[in-house]
Coordinates of C-alpha atoms in Angstrom, one line a residue:
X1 CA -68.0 -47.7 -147.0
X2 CA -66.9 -44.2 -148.2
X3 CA -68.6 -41.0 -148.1
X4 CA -69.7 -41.3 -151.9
X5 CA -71.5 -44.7 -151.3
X6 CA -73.1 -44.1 -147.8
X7 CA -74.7 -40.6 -149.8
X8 CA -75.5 -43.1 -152.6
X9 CA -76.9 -45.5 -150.3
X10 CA -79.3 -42.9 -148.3
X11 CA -80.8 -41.8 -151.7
X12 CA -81.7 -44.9 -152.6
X13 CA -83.5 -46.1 -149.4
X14 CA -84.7 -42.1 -149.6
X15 CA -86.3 -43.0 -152.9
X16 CA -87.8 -46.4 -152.4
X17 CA -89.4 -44.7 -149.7
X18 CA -90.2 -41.7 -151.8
X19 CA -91.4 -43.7 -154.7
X20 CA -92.2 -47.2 -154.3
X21 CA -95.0 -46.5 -151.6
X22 CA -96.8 -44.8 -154.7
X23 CA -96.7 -48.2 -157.1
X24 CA -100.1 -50.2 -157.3
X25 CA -99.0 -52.7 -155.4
X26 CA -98.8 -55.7 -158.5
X27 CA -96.3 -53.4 -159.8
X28 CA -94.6 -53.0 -156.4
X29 CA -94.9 -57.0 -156.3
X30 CA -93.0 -57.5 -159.9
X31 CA -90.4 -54.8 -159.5
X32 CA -89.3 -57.1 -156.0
X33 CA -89.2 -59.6 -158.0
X34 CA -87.2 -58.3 -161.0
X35 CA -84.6 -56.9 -158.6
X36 CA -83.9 -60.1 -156.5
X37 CA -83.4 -62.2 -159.2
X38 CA -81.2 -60.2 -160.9
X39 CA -79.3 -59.9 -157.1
X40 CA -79.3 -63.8 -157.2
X41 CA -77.9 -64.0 -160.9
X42 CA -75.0 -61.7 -159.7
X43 CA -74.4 -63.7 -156.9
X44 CA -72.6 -61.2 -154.9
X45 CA -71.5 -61.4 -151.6
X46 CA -74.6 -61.4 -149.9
X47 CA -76.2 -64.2 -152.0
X48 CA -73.4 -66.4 -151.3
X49 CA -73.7 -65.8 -147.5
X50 CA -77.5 -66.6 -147.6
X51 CA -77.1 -69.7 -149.5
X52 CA -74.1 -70.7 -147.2
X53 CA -76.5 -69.7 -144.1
X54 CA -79.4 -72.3 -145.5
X55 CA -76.5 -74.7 -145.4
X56 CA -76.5 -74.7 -142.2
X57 CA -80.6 -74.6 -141.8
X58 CA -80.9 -77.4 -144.5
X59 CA -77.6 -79.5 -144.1
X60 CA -78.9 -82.0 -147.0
X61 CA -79.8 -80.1 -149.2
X62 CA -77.7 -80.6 -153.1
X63 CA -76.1 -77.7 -154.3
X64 CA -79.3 -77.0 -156.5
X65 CA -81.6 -77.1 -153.7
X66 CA -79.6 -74.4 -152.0
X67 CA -79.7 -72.5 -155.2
X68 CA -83.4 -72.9 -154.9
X69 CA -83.7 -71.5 -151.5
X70 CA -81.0 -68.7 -152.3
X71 CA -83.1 -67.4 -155.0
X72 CA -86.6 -67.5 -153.3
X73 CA -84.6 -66.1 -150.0
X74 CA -83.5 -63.3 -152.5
X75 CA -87.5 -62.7 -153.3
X76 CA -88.7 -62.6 -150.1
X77 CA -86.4 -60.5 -148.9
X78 CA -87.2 -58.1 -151.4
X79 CA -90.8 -58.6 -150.6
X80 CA -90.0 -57.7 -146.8
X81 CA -88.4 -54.4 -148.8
X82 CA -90.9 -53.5 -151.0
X83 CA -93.4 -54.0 -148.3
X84 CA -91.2 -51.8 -145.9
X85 CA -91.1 -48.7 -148.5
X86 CA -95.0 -49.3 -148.6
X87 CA -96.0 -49.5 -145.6
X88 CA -96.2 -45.8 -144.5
X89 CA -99.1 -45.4 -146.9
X90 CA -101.0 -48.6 -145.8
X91 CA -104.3 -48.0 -144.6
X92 CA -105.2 -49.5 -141.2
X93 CA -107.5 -51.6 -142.1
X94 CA -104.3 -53.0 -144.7
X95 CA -101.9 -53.4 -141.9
X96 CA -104.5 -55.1 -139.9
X97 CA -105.5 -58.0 -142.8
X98 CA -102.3 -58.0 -143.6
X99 CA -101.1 -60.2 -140.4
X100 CA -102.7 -63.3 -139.6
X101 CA -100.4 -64.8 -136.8
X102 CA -101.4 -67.9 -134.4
X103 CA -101.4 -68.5 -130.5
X104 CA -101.3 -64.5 -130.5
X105 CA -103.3 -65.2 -127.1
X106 CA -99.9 -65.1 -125.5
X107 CA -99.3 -61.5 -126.2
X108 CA -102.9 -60.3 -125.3
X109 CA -103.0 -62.1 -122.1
X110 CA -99.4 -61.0 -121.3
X111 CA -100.9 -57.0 -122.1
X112 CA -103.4 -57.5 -120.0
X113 CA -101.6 -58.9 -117.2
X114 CA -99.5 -55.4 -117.0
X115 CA -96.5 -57.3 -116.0
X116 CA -94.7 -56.2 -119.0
X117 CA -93.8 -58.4 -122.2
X118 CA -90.5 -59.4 -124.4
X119 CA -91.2 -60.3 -127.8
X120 CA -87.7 -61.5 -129.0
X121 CA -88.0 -62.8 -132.9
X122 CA -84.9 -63.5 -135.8
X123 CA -84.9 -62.0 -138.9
X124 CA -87.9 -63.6 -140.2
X125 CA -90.3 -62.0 -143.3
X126 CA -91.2 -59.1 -142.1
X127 CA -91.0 -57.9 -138.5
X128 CA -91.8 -54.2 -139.5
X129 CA -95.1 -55.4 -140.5
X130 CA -95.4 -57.3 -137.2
X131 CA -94.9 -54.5 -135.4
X132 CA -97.2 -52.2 -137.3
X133 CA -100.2 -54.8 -136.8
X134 CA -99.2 -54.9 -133.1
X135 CA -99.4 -50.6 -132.7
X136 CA -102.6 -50.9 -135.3
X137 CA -104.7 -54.5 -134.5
X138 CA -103.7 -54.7 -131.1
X139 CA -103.2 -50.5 -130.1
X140 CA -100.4 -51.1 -128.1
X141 CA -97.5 -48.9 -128.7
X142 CA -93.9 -51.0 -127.9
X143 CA -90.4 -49.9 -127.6
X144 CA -87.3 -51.1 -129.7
X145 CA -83.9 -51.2 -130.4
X146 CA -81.9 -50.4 -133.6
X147 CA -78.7 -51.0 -135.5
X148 CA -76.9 -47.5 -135.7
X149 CA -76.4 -46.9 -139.3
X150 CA -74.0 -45.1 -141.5
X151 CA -75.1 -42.6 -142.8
X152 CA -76.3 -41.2 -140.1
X153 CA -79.0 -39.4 -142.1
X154 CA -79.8 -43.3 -143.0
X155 CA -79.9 -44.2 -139.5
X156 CA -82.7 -41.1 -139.4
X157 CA -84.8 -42.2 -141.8
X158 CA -85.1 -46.1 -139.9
X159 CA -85.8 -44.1 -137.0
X160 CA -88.9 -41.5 -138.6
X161 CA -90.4 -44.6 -140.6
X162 CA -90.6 -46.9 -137.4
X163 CA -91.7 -43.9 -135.3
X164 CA -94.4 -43.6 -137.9
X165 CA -95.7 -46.7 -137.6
X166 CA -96.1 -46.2 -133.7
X167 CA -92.9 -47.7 -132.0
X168 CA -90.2 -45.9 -129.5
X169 CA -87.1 -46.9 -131.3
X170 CA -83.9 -46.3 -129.3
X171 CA -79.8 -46.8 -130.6
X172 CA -78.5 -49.6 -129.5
X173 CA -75.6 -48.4 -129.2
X174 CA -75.0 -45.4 -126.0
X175 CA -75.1 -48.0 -123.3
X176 CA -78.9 -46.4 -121.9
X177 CA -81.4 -48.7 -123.9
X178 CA -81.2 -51.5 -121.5
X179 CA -81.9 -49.0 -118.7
X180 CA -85.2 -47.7 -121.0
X181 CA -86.5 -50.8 -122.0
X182 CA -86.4 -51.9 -118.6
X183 CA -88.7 -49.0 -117.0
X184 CA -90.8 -49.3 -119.8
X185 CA -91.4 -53.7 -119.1
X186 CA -91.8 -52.3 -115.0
X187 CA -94.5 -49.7 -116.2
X188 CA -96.6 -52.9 -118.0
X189 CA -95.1 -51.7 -121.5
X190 CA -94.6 -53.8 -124.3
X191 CA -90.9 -54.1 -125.8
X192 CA -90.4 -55.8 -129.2
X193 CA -86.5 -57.0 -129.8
X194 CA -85.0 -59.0 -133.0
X195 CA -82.8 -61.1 -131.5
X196 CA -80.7 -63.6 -132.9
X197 CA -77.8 -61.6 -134.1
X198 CA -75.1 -60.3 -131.8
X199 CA -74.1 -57.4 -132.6
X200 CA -71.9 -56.4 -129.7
X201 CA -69.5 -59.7 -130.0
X202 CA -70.2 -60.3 -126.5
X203 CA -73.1 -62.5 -126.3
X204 CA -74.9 -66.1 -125.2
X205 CA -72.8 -68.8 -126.7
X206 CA -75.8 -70.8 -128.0
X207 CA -76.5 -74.0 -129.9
X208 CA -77.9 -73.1 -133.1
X209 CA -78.9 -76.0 -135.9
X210 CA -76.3 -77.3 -134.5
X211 CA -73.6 -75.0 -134.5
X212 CA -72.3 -72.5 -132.0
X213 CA -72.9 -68.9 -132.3
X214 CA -74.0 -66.0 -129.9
X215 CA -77.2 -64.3 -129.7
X216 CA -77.8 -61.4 -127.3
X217 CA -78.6 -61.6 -123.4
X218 CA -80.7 -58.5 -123.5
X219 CA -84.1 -60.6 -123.5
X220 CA -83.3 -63.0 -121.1
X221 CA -81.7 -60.5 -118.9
X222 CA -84.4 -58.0 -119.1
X223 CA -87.2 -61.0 -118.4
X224 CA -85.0 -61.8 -114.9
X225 CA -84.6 -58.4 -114.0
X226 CA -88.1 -57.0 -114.6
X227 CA -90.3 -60.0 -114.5
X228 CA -91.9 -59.5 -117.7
X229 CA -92.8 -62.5 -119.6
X230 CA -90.8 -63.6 -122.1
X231 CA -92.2 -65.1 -126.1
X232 CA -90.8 -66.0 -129.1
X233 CA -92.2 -65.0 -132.3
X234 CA -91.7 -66.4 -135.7
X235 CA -93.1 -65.1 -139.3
X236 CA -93.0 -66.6 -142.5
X237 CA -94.9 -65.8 -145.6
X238 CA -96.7 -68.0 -147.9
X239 CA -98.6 -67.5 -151.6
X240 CA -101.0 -65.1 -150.3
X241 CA -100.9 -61.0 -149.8
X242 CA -101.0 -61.9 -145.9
X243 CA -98.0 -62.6 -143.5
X244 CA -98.1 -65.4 -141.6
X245 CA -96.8 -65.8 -137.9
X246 CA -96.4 -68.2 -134.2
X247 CA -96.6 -66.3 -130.9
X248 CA -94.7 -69.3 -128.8
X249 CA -94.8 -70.1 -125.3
X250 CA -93.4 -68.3 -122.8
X251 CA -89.9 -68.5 -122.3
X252 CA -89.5 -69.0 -117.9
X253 CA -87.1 -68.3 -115.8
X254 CA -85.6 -71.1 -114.4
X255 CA -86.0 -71.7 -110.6
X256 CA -82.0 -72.2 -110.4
X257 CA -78.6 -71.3 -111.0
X258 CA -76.6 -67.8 -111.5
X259 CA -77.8 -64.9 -113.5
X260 CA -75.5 -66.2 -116.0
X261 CA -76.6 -69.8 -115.7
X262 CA -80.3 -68.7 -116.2
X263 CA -79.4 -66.2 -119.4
X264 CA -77.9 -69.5 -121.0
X265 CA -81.0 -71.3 -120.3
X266 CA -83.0 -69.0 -121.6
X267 CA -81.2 -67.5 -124.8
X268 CA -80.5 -71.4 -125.6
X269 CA -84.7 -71.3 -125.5
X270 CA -84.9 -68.7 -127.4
X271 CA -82.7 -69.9 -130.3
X272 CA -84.4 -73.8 -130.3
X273 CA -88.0 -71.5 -130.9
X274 CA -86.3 -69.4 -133.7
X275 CA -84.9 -72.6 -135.3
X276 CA -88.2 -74.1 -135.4
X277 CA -89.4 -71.4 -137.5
X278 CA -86.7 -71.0 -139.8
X279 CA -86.4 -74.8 -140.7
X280 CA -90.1 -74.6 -141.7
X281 CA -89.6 -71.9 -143.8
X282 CA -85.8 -70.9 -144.3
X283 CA -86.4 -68.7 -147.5
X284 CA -88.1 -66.5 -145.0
X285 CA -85.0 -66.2 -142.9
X286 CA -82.9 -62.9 -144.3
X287 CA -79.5 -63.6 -143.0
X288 CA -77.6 -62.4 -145.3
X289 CA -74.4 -61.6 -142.9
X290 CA -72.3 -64.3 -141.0
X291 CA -73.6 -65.7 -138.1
X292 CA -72.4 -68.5 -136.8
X293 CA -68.5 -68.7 -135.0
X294 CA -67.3 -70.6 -137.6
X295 CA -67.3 -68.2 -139.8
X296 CA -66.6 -65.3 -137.9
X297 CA -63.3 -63.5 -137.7
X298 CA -62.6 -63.7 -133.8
X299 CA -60.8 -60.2 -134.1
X300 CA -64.1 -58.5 -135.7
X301 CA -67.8 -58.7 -134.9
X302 CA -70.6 -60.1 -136.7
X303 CA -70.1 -58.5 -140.6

């Protein structure tokens, strides 16, 4: 990306963030919905990679099913967006109707247990919102991880919205967030981490609809080391205003095998949970990069 489009790219997310959090929220509903179809009609790059991804997730489907799922994966991504941009200026009591997720009993009884919790969760609806509801319903601030973006000014603006909505956000890259979010899991913290994208090339060869691919070890690894418990989320959204979402069982440790053995165990856990939830509702699932080996160029990570 050159230096024209990163500034172009800033100003943009700038003014969504400037401007759309001021729309009456039908309008805000109609204008995400203008924009991803006309993204799906284009059929760029991205669009192709999210219908090629549902292949995967929905390996029967014809060629007009999976131009069915591209285009309502194209809306609800843009829903996760135009719901992003507004949610600085949600009210409380908005962010905390706005979230109705089930078996959430395995996050309050793993808060109140103080042994520290992992809440690992793919790229699903709308995780923001997830973690607003958590720092809002729930009061419990958490720490996370993100991408480092270009701009950096870009990367700055990711960092001030999610601080505003009550989260620690650290880089992921710098090599010290591993070392954080494990003193914050030994205080009794909570630690929130979207996890079925590698980015560092260097992950858990897992087993994923299928398919192999690599998700980080970071969860599992921090859930051996720290003894927090471990839990898989999933989100999806339906016809209503309101998210939906699955707090799963805890992910355990197993009782044997190598630090290595046990990571594979785990992260292989991990991705079975996410697949559940994106094969019930794959137009949720906004993966609109390459993810799986296949279709990865061994001499470049994930793009």
């Amino acid at each position: 990306m050159s230096k024209a489009q990163e500034r172009l790219t800033d100003a943009l997310y700038g003014l969504g963030w400037s401007t759309v959090k001021k729309l009456p929220e039908p309008v805000a509903v109609r204008l995400g919905r203008t924009i991803a179809d006309l993204a799906w009609k284009r059929r760029g790059k991205g669009v192709r990679r999210l219908e090629s991804n549902y292949a995967r997730v929905v390996p029967d489907a014809s060629p007009e099913r999976l131009a069915e799922l591209s285009r309502a994966g194209m809306r609800s991504y843009l829903r996760y967006w135009m719901e992003s941009f507004r949610l600085p200026a949600w009210s409380p009591e908005r962010i905390r109707t706005g979230f109705d997720p089930k078996d959430v009993h395995h996050l309050t009884d793993g808060i109140a247990s103080d042994r520290g919790v992992i809440l690992a969760l793919p790229h699903l609806a709308n995780w923001d919102l997830a973690g607003a509801w958590v720092t809002t319903a729930l009061e419990t601030p958490f720490t996370t991880v993100a991408e480092r973006l270009k701009p950096e000014t870009l990367y700055d603006r990711f960092v001030a919205y999610r601080e505003g909505l009550g989260m620690e956000v650290l880089p992921h890259s710098g090599g010290t967030a591993f070392g954080t979010l494990a003193r914050r899991l030994r205080d009794g913290g909570l630690v929130c981490l979207v996890a079925e994208r590698d980015l560092s090339a260097s992950g858990v060869e897992v087993k994923f609809f299928g398919e192999a691919t690599r998700m980080p070890a970071g969860p599992a690894l921090l859930a051996q080391q720290t003894g927090a418990l471990l839990l898989p989320v999933t989100l999806w959204y339906d016809d209503s205003p309101v998210m939906r979402g699955r707090v799963h069982p805890p992910v355990e440790v197993p009782g044997s095998g190598d630090r290595a053995e046990k990571t594979s165990v785990m992260t292989q856990a991990l991705a079975d949970a996410f697949a559940t939830g994106i094969a019930d509702h794959p137009e949720d699932w906004h993966m609109l990069q390459r993810l799986w080996l296949a279709d990865l160029d061994p001499t470049k990570g994930p793009s």
